[in-house]
Coordinates of C-alpha atoms in Angstrom, one line a residue:
Chain A
M1 CA 17.7 37.5 -83.1
T2 CA 19.1 37.1 -86.6
G3 CA 21.6 34.6 -85.2
A4 CA 18.8 32.6 -83.8
F5 CA 17.0 32.4 -87.2
R6 CA 20.3 31.4 -88.8
M7 CA 20.6 28.6 -86.3
A8 CA 17.0 27.6 -86.9
R9 CA 17.8 27.5 -90.6
L10 CA 20.9 25.4 -89.8
D11 CA 18.7 23.0 -87.8
F12 CA 16.4 22.7 -90.8
Y13 CA 19.4 21.6 -93.0
T14 CA 20.5 19.3 -90.3
L15 CA 17.2 17.6 -90.2
K16 CA 16.5 17.8 -93.9
H17 CA 17.1 14.1 -94.6
H18 CA 15.1 13.0 -91.5
L19 CA 12.0 15.0 -92.3
V20 CA 10.5 12.1 -94.2
S21 CA 9.7 10.5 -90.8
Y22 CA 7.0 13.2 -90.4
L23 CA 5.1 11.4 -93.2
S24 CA 4.2 8.8 -90.6
L25 CA 2.4 11.5 -88.7
F26 CA 0.3 12.4 -91.7
L27 CA -0.5 8.7 -92.3
I28 CA -1.8 8.6 -88.7
V29 CA -3.8 11.7 -89.3
L30 CA -5.3 10.3 -92.5
L31 CA -6.4 7.2 -90.6
F32 CA -7.8 9.1 -87.5
G33 CA -9.3 11.8 -89.7
F34 CA -11.1 9.1 -91.8
M35 CA -12.3 7.5 -88.6
G36 CA -13.8 10.9 -87.6
S37 CA -11.6 11.8 -84.6
S38 CA -11.9 15.3 -83.3
I39 CA -9.5 18.0 -84.4
T40 CA -8.6 18.6 -80.8
L41 CA -7.4 15.0 -80.5
L42 CA -5.5 15.2 -83.8
C43 CA -3.7 18.4 -82.8
I44 CA -2.7 16.9 -79.4
N45 CA -1.4 13.8 -81.2
A46 CA 0.7 16.1 -83.5
A47 CA 2.1 17.9 -80.4
W48 CA 3.0 14.6 -78.9
F49 CA 4.6 13.4 -82.1
V50 CA 6.7 16.5 -82.6
A51 CA 7.8 16.5 -79.0
L52 CA 8.8 12.8 -79.5
M53 CA 10.8 13.8 -82.7
S54 CA 12.4 16.8 -81.1
S55 CA 15.2 14.7 -79.7
N56 CA 16.4 13.9 -83.3
I57 CA 18.2 17.1 -83.7
F58 CA 20.1 16.6 -80.5
A59 CA 21.0 13.0 -81.6
I60 CA 22.4 14.3 -84.9
Q61 CA 24.2 17.1 -83.1
E62 CA 26.0 14.7 -80.9
K63 CA 26.7 12.1 -83.6
N64 CA 28.2 14.7 -85.9
N65 CA 30.1 16.9 -83.4
L66 CA 28.0 19.8 -84.3
D67 CA 28.9 21.6 -81.1
R68 CA 32.2 22.3 -82.8
L69 CA 30.4 23.7 -85.8
Y70 CA 28.2 25.9 -83.5
S71 CA 31.3 27.2 -81.8
S72 CA 33.1 28.0 -85.0
V73 CA 30.3 30.1 -86.6
S74 CA 29.5 33.7 -85.8
V75 CA 26.7 33.1 -83.3
G76 CA 26.5 33.5 -79.6
L77 CA 25.4 30.9 -77.1
R78 CA 21.9 32.4 -76.5
D79 CA 21.2 32.5 -80.2
I80 CA 22.3 28.8 -80.5
V81 CA 19.7 27.9 -77.8
L82 CA 17.0 30.2 -79.1
G83 CA 17.5 28.9 -82.6
R84 CA 16.8 25.4 -81.4
Y85 CA 13.6 26.5 -79.7
V86 CA 12.5 28.3 -82.9
S87 CA 13.3 25.3 -85.1
V88 CA 11.4 22.8 -82.8
F89 CA 8.5 25.2 -82.6
L90 CA 8.4 25.6 -86.4
N91 CA 8.3 21.8 -86.7
Y92 CA 5.3 21.8 -84.3
F93 CA 3.6 24.7 -86.0
L94 CA 4.0 23.3 -89.5
A95 CA 2.8 19.9 -88.4
V96 CA -0.3 21.3 -86.8
V97 CA -1.1 23.6 -89.8
A98 CA -0.7 20.6 -92.1
I99 CA -3.0 18.5 -89.9
I100 CA -5.6 21.2 -89.8
A101 CA -5.4 21.5 -93.5
L102 CA -5.8 17.7 -93.9
Y103 CA -8.7 17.7 -91.4
I104 CA -10.5 20.4 -93.2
S105 CA -10.0 18.6 -96.5
F106 CA -11.5 15.5 -95.0
S107 CA -14.4 17.4 -93.5
V108 CA -15.2 18.9 -96.9
F109 CA -14.9 15.5 -98.5
Q110 CA -17.1 13.8 -95.9
D111 CA -19.5 16.8 -95.9
R112 CA -18.9 17.6 -92.2
T113 CA -18.7 21.0 -90.6
V114 CA -15.6 22.3 -88.9
D115 CA -16.2 23.7 -85.5
L116 CA -14.0 26.8 -85.0
H117 CA -14.2 26.4 -81.3
D118 CA -12.9 22.9 -81.4
L119 CA -10.2 24.1 -83.7
L120 CA -9.0 26.7 -81.3
M121 CA -9.3 24.3 -78.4
G122 CA -7.1 21.8 -80.4
L123 CA -4.5 24.5 -81.1
S124 CA -4.2 25.7 -77.5
L125 CA -4.3 22.3 -75.8
S126 CA -1.8 20.9 -78.3
F127 CA 0.5 23.9 -77.7
L128 CA 0.2 23.3 -74.0
V129 CA 1.1 19.6 -74.4
Y130 CA 4.0 20.5 -76.8
S131 CA 5.3 23.2 -74.4
A132 CA 5.1 21.0 -71.3
I133 CA 7.0 18.1 -72.9
T134 CA 9.6 20.0 -74.9
G135 CA 9.9 22.6 -72.1
V136 CA 11.3 19.9 -69.8
Q137 CA 13.2 17.9 -72.5
M138 CA 15.2 20.8 -74.0
P139 CA 17.1 21.9 -70.9
L140 CA 17.9 18.2 -70.3
Y141 CA 19.3 17.7 -73.8
F142 CA 21.3 21.0 -73.6
K143 CA 22.7 20.0 -70.3
L144 CA 23.5 16.3 -70.8
G145 CA 23.5 15.8 -74.6
Y146 CA 21.3 13.2 -76.4
T147 CA 22.8 9.9 -75.1
K148 CA 22.7 10.8 -71.4
A149 CA 19.4 12.6 -71.5
R150 CA 17.3 10.3 -73.7
I151 CA 16.0 8.3 -70.8
W152 CA 15.3 11.4 -68.7
G153 CA 13.6 12.8 -71.8
M154 CA 10.8 10.3 -71.5
I155 CA 9.8 11.6 -68.1
P156 CA 7.7 14.6 -69.4
F157 CA 5.7 12.2 -71.6
M158 CA 4.9 10.0 -68.5
A159 CA 4.2 13.2 -66.5
V160 CA 1.7 14.4 -69.1
M161 CA 0.0 11.0 -69.1
A162 CA -0.2 11.0 -65.4
L163 CA -1.6 14.5 -65.3
V164 CA -4.4 13.5 -67.7
A165 CA -5.3 10.5 -65.5
L166 CA -4.9 12.4 -62.2
P167 CA -8.3 14.3 -62.1
S168 CA -10.0 10.9 -61.8
F169 CA -8.3 10.4 -58.5
V170 CA -8.0 13.9 -57.1
P171 CA -11.3 15.6 -56.6
V172 CA -9.9 19.1 -56.6
L173 CA -8.3 18.6 -60.0
A174 CA -11.6 17.1 -61.2
K175 CA -13.3 20.4 -60.2
I176 CA -10.8 22.5 -62.1
V177 CA -11.2 20.3 -65.2
E178 CA -15.0 20.7 -64.8
F179 CA -14.6 24.5 -64.5
M180 CA -12.4 24.6 -67.6
A181 CA -14.8 22.5 -69.6
G182 CA -17.5 25.0 -68.6
N183 CA -15.4 28.0 -69.6
P184 CA -13.7 27.0 -72.9
T185 CA -12.5 30.6 -73.6
V186 CA -10.6 30.6 -70.3
L187 CA -9.2 27.2 -71.1
I188 CA -8.0 28.3 -74.6
L189 CA -6.4 31.5 -73.4
G190 CA -5.0 29.9 -70.3
A191 CA -3.4 27.0 -72.2
F192 CA -1.7 29.4 -74.6
L193 CA -0.4 31.6 -71.8
V194 CA 0.8 28.7 -69.7
G195 CA 2.5 27.2 -72.8
V196 CA 4.3 30.5 -73.6
L197 CA 5.4 30.8 -70.0
I198 CA 6.8 27.2 -69.9
Q199 CA 8.7 27.8 -73.1
F200 CA 10.2 31.1 -71.7
I201 CA 11.3 29.5 -68.4
S202 CA 12.6 26.4 -70.3
Y203 CA 14.7 28.6 -72.6
Q204 CA 16.3 30.4 -69.6
F205 CA 17.2 27.0 -68.1
S206 CA 18.6 25.8 -71.4
V207 CA 20.9 28.8 -71.7
I208 CA 22.2 28.1 -68.2
A209 CA 22.5 24.4 -68.9
Y210 CA 24.3 24.8 -72.2
R211 CA 26.7 27.4 -70.7
K212 CA 27.5 25.0 -67.8
R213 CA 28.1 22.2 -70.2
R214 CA 30.8 24.4 -71.8
Chain B
M1 CA 45.6 48.4 -85.7
T2 CA 47.3 45.6 -83.9
E3 CA 50.0 43.6 -85.6
N4 CA 49.2 40.6 -83.5
C5 CA 46.6 38.2 -84.7
L6 CA 46.3 36.3 -81.4
E7 CA 47.4 37.0 -77.9
L8 CA 46.9 34.8 -74.9
K9 CA 48.0 36.1 -71.5
D10 CA 48.0 33.9 -68.3
V11 CA 45.1 31.8 -69.5
S12 CA 44.2 29.1 -67.0
K13 CA 41.5 26.5 -66.9
S14 CA 41.0 23.8 -64.3
F15 CA 39.4 20.4 -64.7
P16 CA 39.1 17.7 -62.1
A17 CA 42.0 15.8 -63.6
F18 CA 43.9 18.4 -65.6
N19 CA 44.9 22.0 -65.3
L20 CA 46.0 24.4 -68.0
N21 CA 48.2 26.8 -66.1
K22 CA 48.9 30.4 -67.1
I23 CA 49.4 29.9 -70.9
S24 CA 50.7 33.0 -72.7
F25 CA 51.8 33.4 -76.3
T26 CA 51.5 35.8 -79.2
L27 CA 51.0 35.0 -82.8
P28 CA 52.0 37.9 -85.1
K29 CA 50.0 38.6 -88.3
G30 CA 51.2 36.8 -91.4
Y31 CA 52.8 33.8 -89.7
I32 CA 52.2 30.1 -88.9
M33 CA 52.6 29.0 -85.3
G34 CA 52.8 25.4 -84.3
L35 CA 51.2 24.4 -81.0
V36 CA 53.0 21.2 -79.9
G37 CA 53.2 18.9 -77.0
P38 CA 52.5 15.3 -76.1
N39 CA 49.0 13.9 -76.0
G40 CA 47.0 15.4 -73.2
A41 CA 49.3 18.4 -72.9
G42 CA 46.5 20.9 -73.4
K43 CA 46.6 21.8 -77.1
T44 CA 43.0 21.1 -77.8
T45 CA 41.9 22.8 -74.6
T46 CA 43.8 25.9 -75.6
I47 CA 42.1 26.0 -79.0
Q48 CA 38.7 25.4 -77.4
L49 CA 39.3 28.3 -75.0
I50 CA 40.2 30.6 -77.9
L51 CA 36.9 29.6 -79.5
N52 CA 35.0 30.1 -76.2
M53 CA 33.9 26.5 -76.5
L54 CA 35.2 26.3 -72.9
E55 CA 35.0 29.1 -70.4
K56 CA 38.4 30.1 -69.1
D57 CA 39.0 30.5 -65.4
S58 CA 41.4 33.5 -65.7
G59 CA 43.6 35.3 -68.2
T60 CA 42.9 37.2 -71.3
I61 CA 42.5 36.1 -74.9
L62 CA 42.6 38.7 -77.7
V63 CA 41.9 37.8 -81.3
F64 CA 42.7 40.6 -83.8
G65 CA 43.1 42.8 -80.7
K66 CA 39.5 42.1 -79.5
D67 CA 38.3 40.3 -76.5
H68 CA 37.3 36.8 -77.6
I69 CA 34.1 36.8 -75.6
K70 CA 32.9 40.4 -75.8
E71 CA 33.3 40.5 -79.5
E72 CA 32.9 36.8 -80.2
N73 CA 30.5 37.2 -83.2
A74 CA 32.7 39.8 -84.9
I75 CA 35.8 37.7 -84.4
K76 CA 34.3 34.6 -85.7
Q77 CA 33.5 36.3 -89.0
D78 CA 37.2 36.2 -89.6
L79 CA 38.1 32.9 -88.1
G80 CA 38.4 29.6 -89.8
V81 CA 38.4 26.3 -87.9
V82 CA 39.6 22.8 -88.8
F83 CA 39.4 20.1 -86.3
D84 CA 40.8 16.6 -86.4
S85 CA 37.4 15.2 -87.4
I86 CA 34.8 16.8 -89.5
F87 CA 32.0 18.7 -87.8
Y88 CA 29.4 18.8 -90.6
V89 CA 26.3 16.6 -90.8
D90 CA 27.4 13.4 -92.4
S91 CA 24.3 13.2 -94.7
W92 CA 25.0 16.6 -96.3
T93 CA 26.4 16.8 -99.8
I94 CA 29.1 19.4 -100.4
K95 CA 26.5 21.7 -102.0
E96 CA 24.3 21.3 -98.9
T97 CA 27.2 22.0 -96.6
E98 CA 27.7 25.4 -98.4
K99 CA 24.0 26.2 -98.1
A100 CA 24.0 25.4 -94.4
I101 CA 27.0 27.3 -93.3
S102 CA 27.3 30.2 -95.8
A103 CA 24.4 32.2 -94.1
F104 CA 26.6 32.7 -91.1
Y105 CA 29.3 34.7 -92.9
R106 CA 29.0 38.3 -94.4
E107 CA 31.9 37.7 -96.7
W108 CA 31.0 34.3 -98.0
D109 CA 32.0 34.0 -101.6
H110 CA 30.4 31.2 -103.5
Q111 CA 32.9 31.5 -106.4
V112 CA 35.8 31.0 -104.0
F113 CA 34.1 28.0 -102.5
S114 CA 33.4 26.6 -105.9
N115 CA 37.0 27.2 -107.1
M116 CA 38.4 25.5 -103.9
I117 CA 36.1 22.5 -104.4
D118 CA 37.4 22.2 -108.0
R119 CA 41.0 22.7 -107.0
F120 CA 40.7 20.1 -104.2
D121 CA 39.0 17.8 -106.7
L122 CA 36.1 17.2 -104.2
P123 CA 33.1 15.3 -105.6
R124 CA 30.1 17.7 -105.2
E125 CA 27.5 15.0 -105.3
K126 CA 29.1 12.9 -102.5
K127 CA 27.9 13.0 -99.0
V128 CA 30.2 14.1 -96.2
R129 CA 30.4 10.6 -94.8
E130 CA 31.5 9.2 -98.2
L131 CA 34.5 11.5 -98.4
S132 CA 37.9 10.3 -97.3
R133 CA 39.6 11.9 -94.3
G134 CA 41.8 14.0 -96.5
M135 CA 38.8 15.2 -98.5
Q136 CA 36.9 16.1 -95.3
M137 CA 39.9 18.2 -94.2
K138 CA 39.9 19.9 -97.6
L139 CA 36.2 20.6 -97.3
M140 CA 36.7 22.3 -93.9
L141 CA 39.6 24.3 -95.4
A142 CA 37.5 25.3 -98.4
A143 CA 34.8 26.6 -96.0
A144 CA 37.4 28.5 -94.0
F145 CA 38.9 30.1 -97.2
S146 CA 35.5 31.0 -98.6
H147 CA 34.6 33.5 -95.9
N148 CA 38.1 35.1 -96.2
A149 CA 39.2 34.0 -92.7
K150 CA 42.1 36.0 -91.4
L151 CA 43.1 33.4 -88.8
L152 CA 43.0 29.6 -89.1
L153 CA 42.8 27.5 -86.0
L154 CA 43.8 24.0 -86.9
D155 CA 43.5 21.2 -84.3
E156 CA 45.5 18.1 -85.4
P157 CA 44.3 18.5 -89.0
T158 CA 47.0 16.2 -90.5
S159 CA 46.7 13.2 -88.1
G160 CA 45.6 10.2 -90.1
L161 CA 46.4 11.8 -93.5
D162 CA 48.7 10.0 -95.9
P163 CA 52.0 11.8 -96.7
V164 CA 50.9 13.0 -100.1
T165 CA 47.7 14.7 -98.8
R166 CA 49.7 16.0 -95.8
S167 CA 52.2 17.6 -98.1
E168 CA 49.5 19.1 -100.2
F169 CA 47.8 20.4 -97.1
L170 CA 51.0 22.2 -96.0
D171 CA 51.4 23.7 -99.4
I172 CA 47.9 25.2 -99.1
L173 CA 48.7 26.7 -95.7
Q174 CA 51.9 28.3 -97.0
E175 CA 50.0 29.8 -99.9
Y176 CA 47.3 31.0 -97.5
I177 CA 49.6 33.2 -95.5
N178 CA 51.5 34.5 -98.6
D179 CA 49.7 37.9 -98.5
G180 CA 51.1 38.6 -95.0
E181 CA 47.6 39.4 -93.7
R182 CA 46.6 35.9 -92.5
S183 CA 47.9 33.7 -89.8
V184 CA 47.6 30.1 -88.7
L185 CA 47.7 28.4 -85.3
F186 CA 48.4 24.8 -86.1
S187 CA 48.1 22.2 -83.3
T188 CA 49.8 18.9 -84.1
H189 CA 51.9 16.1 -82.7
I190 CA 53.4 15.4 -86.2
T191 CA 56.2 17.8 -85.7
T192 CA 57.8 17.2 -89.1
D193 CA 54.9 19.1 -90.6
L194 CA 55.8 22.1 -88.5
E195 CA 59.5 22.0 -89.4
R196 CA 58.3 22.6 -93.0
V197 CA 55.8 25.4 -92.5
A198 CA 55.9 26.9 -89.0
D199 CA 57.6 30.3 -88.1
Y200 CA 56.8 30.1 -84.4
I201 CA 56.5 27.3 -81.9
T202 CA 54.5 27.1 -78.7
L203 CA 55.3 24.1 -76.6
I204 CA 53.0 22.9 -73.9
N205 CA 53.5 20.0 -71.5
K206 CA 51.1 18.8 -68.8
G207 CA 49.2 22.1 -69.1
E208 CA 52.3 24.3 -68.6
L209 CA 53.8 26.5 -71.2
V210 CA 57.4 25.3 -71.8
Y211 CA 58.4 27.5 -74.7
S212 CA 56.9 30.1 -77.1
G213 CA 59.1 31.8 -79.7
S214 CA 60.6 31.4 -83.1
M215 CA 61.3 28.0 -84.6
E216 CA 65.0 29.0 -85.2
D217 CA 65.5 29.9 -81.6
L218 CA 64.0 26.6 -80.4
L219 CA 65.9 24.4 -82.9
G220 CA 69.1 26.4 -82.5
G221 CA 68.9 26.2 -78.7
Y222 CA 69.3 22.4 -78.4
W223 CA 71.5 19.6 -79.6
L224 CA 71.0 15.9 -79.5
I225 CA 73.9 14.4 -77.7
K226 CA 74.9 10.7 -78.0
G227 CA 77.7 8.6 -76.5
K228 CA 78.8 5.3 -75.1
P229 CA 77.6 4.3 -71.6
Q230 CA 81.0 4.8 -70.0
D231 CA 81.1 8.4 -71.5
L232 CA 78.2 9.5 -69.4
T233 CA 79.6 11.4 -66.5
T234 CA 77.6 12.6 -63.5
E235 CA 78.2 16.2 -64.6
L236 CA 77.0 15.5 -68.2
E237 CA 73.9 13.6 -66.9
K238 CA 72.9 16.8 -65.0
E239 CA 73.0 18.8 -68.3
I240 CA 70.9 16.3 -70.3
M241 CA 67.2 16.5 -70.7
G242 CA 65.1 13.4 -71.5
L243 CA 68.0 11.1 -71.0
R244 CA 67.6 7.6 -72.6
K245 CA 70.1 5.0 -71.5
T246 CA 70.6 1.6 -73.2
E247 CA 73.3 -1.0 -73.0
M248 CA 74.7 0.4 -76.2
G249 CA 74.8 4.0 -75.1
F250 CA 72.9 7.1 -74.1
E251 CA 71.0 9.9 -75.9
G252 CA 69.4 13.1 -74.8
L253 CA 69.0 16.9 -75.3
I254 CA 71.5 19.4 -74.3
K255 CA 71.3 23.2 -74.5
T256 CA 73.6 24.8 -77.1
Q257 CA 75.6 26.9 -74.6
N258 CA 76.2 23.7 -72.5
A259 CA 77.2 21.6 -75.5
T260 CA 80.5 23.5 -76.1
G261 CA 82.3 21.4 -73.5
Y262 CA 81.3 18.1 -75.1
K263 CA 82.6 18.4 -78.7
Q264 CA 84.1 14.9 -78.4
Y265 CA 80.6 13.4 -78.2
V266 CA 78.2 12.9 -81.2
L267 CA 76.2 16.1 -81.5
D268 CA 73.2 16.1 -83.9
K269 CA 70.8 19.0 -84.6
A270 CA 67.7 18.4 -82.5
T271 CA 64.3 18.1 -84.1
I272 CA 61.1 19.3 -82.6
D273 CA 60.3 15.7 -81.9
D274 CA 63.5 15.3 -79.9
I275 CA 62.6 18.4 -78.0
V276 CA 59.1 17.3 -77.3
V277 CA 60.4 13.9 -76.1
G278 CA 63.0 15.7 -74.0
I279 CA 60.4 18.0 -72.3
S280 CA 57.9 15.2 -71.7
K281 CA 60.6 13.3 -69.9
G282 CA 61.5 16.1 -67.5
G283 CA 61.1 19.5 -68.9
L284 CA 63.5 22.0 -70.6
K285 CA 66.3 23.0 -68.3
K286 CA 66.8 26.7 -67.9

């Protein structure tokens, strides 16, 4: 586990000079927040954005031969993969925390109340979106590397968009969405649990993929 | 406690277009071993197998007497690696490089790193991509020395370096093994470098081990024989390895024990280059 945190730390240093791109996320939040968008929507946007940015680390890894660095330092393969999951999750977590902080500041400034229920809904749904997209992307990047996987890496984004649109065409799904909307607590817990499960399965696939790539 | 720093026994790895076949060699503690062979011989594959960057198909690899997979993390605390191109993030400065990699090593010594940077005259404020190739090599070496690595694995570190930097690089390696506790495995196709620093040579060709032993035995075992076209008899032709014939004459390698009957020919001491050329053209004759 210590090795994984060391790898996550290494990822932070690797991305250090690219973190400025996250400022664009905050500009979007400022704009949407000012326009009065819901916190749920803002959190989902953050998840979408972080998932989109998560390929950066793989691009830098490939460009700079970092596989050689990873194989020279005192860390096992599982920790290399786990470290990547930790670092991408931390990016997501910090982005969401920053967005919530900004949103609350806006709300205080505009004399609006912050609904705790909406906040939890935003957190859980954004985590589900983040998990679904990165959960598919990461094994692909570990298996194929950035250049070969970047086109395939777009598939989960399209799949999530399709899933959002699907209930309009499939009555059964529409009923599930209706049920979820009527039981927000189930939705919040369910989204968290499914998100965790996706990340766990994705990690196992990434370990196998990275081992095979060797 | 083993006296061998590195032991490979019957290590094999298959690829669709290339096979590394039953490579065995031993590097004793306190020595430099050159890993030589033509391009595509399997030198980099061998180093990648030692580092567990590639999974071997069969055989055993022991580093400091320990299995290189079961005790990978412990082994890598004492391993320094230098590849032919730098593997640090190009936007890092030297200071950031130290911050990024020092956390992985228990014995990282900031003072040693700082001293090495000063000694190598590396500009701390410059980014990795702004360093010359020679400086990048020195940065990788500085990192390897700063965690007190007991074994250095060098994969073509001197290719593309100018002669002055190469000479300096070799001096550093000799100094590094001075205490008798450290060893170097040095893969290169610039064999003149090895003639200066290596104690042992391992020769690989087309994935097959051709020779592994002391430098003296290798160089003492062969002569470069030259003569006019009419002097090349059928019998002599059978003895020669890597025979090159021109209108002016012929040239090739001959084993020392076979050379005694050909004193009337021009016999020069063979260099590692001559031997590598000889084996790549047909293999060393038993």
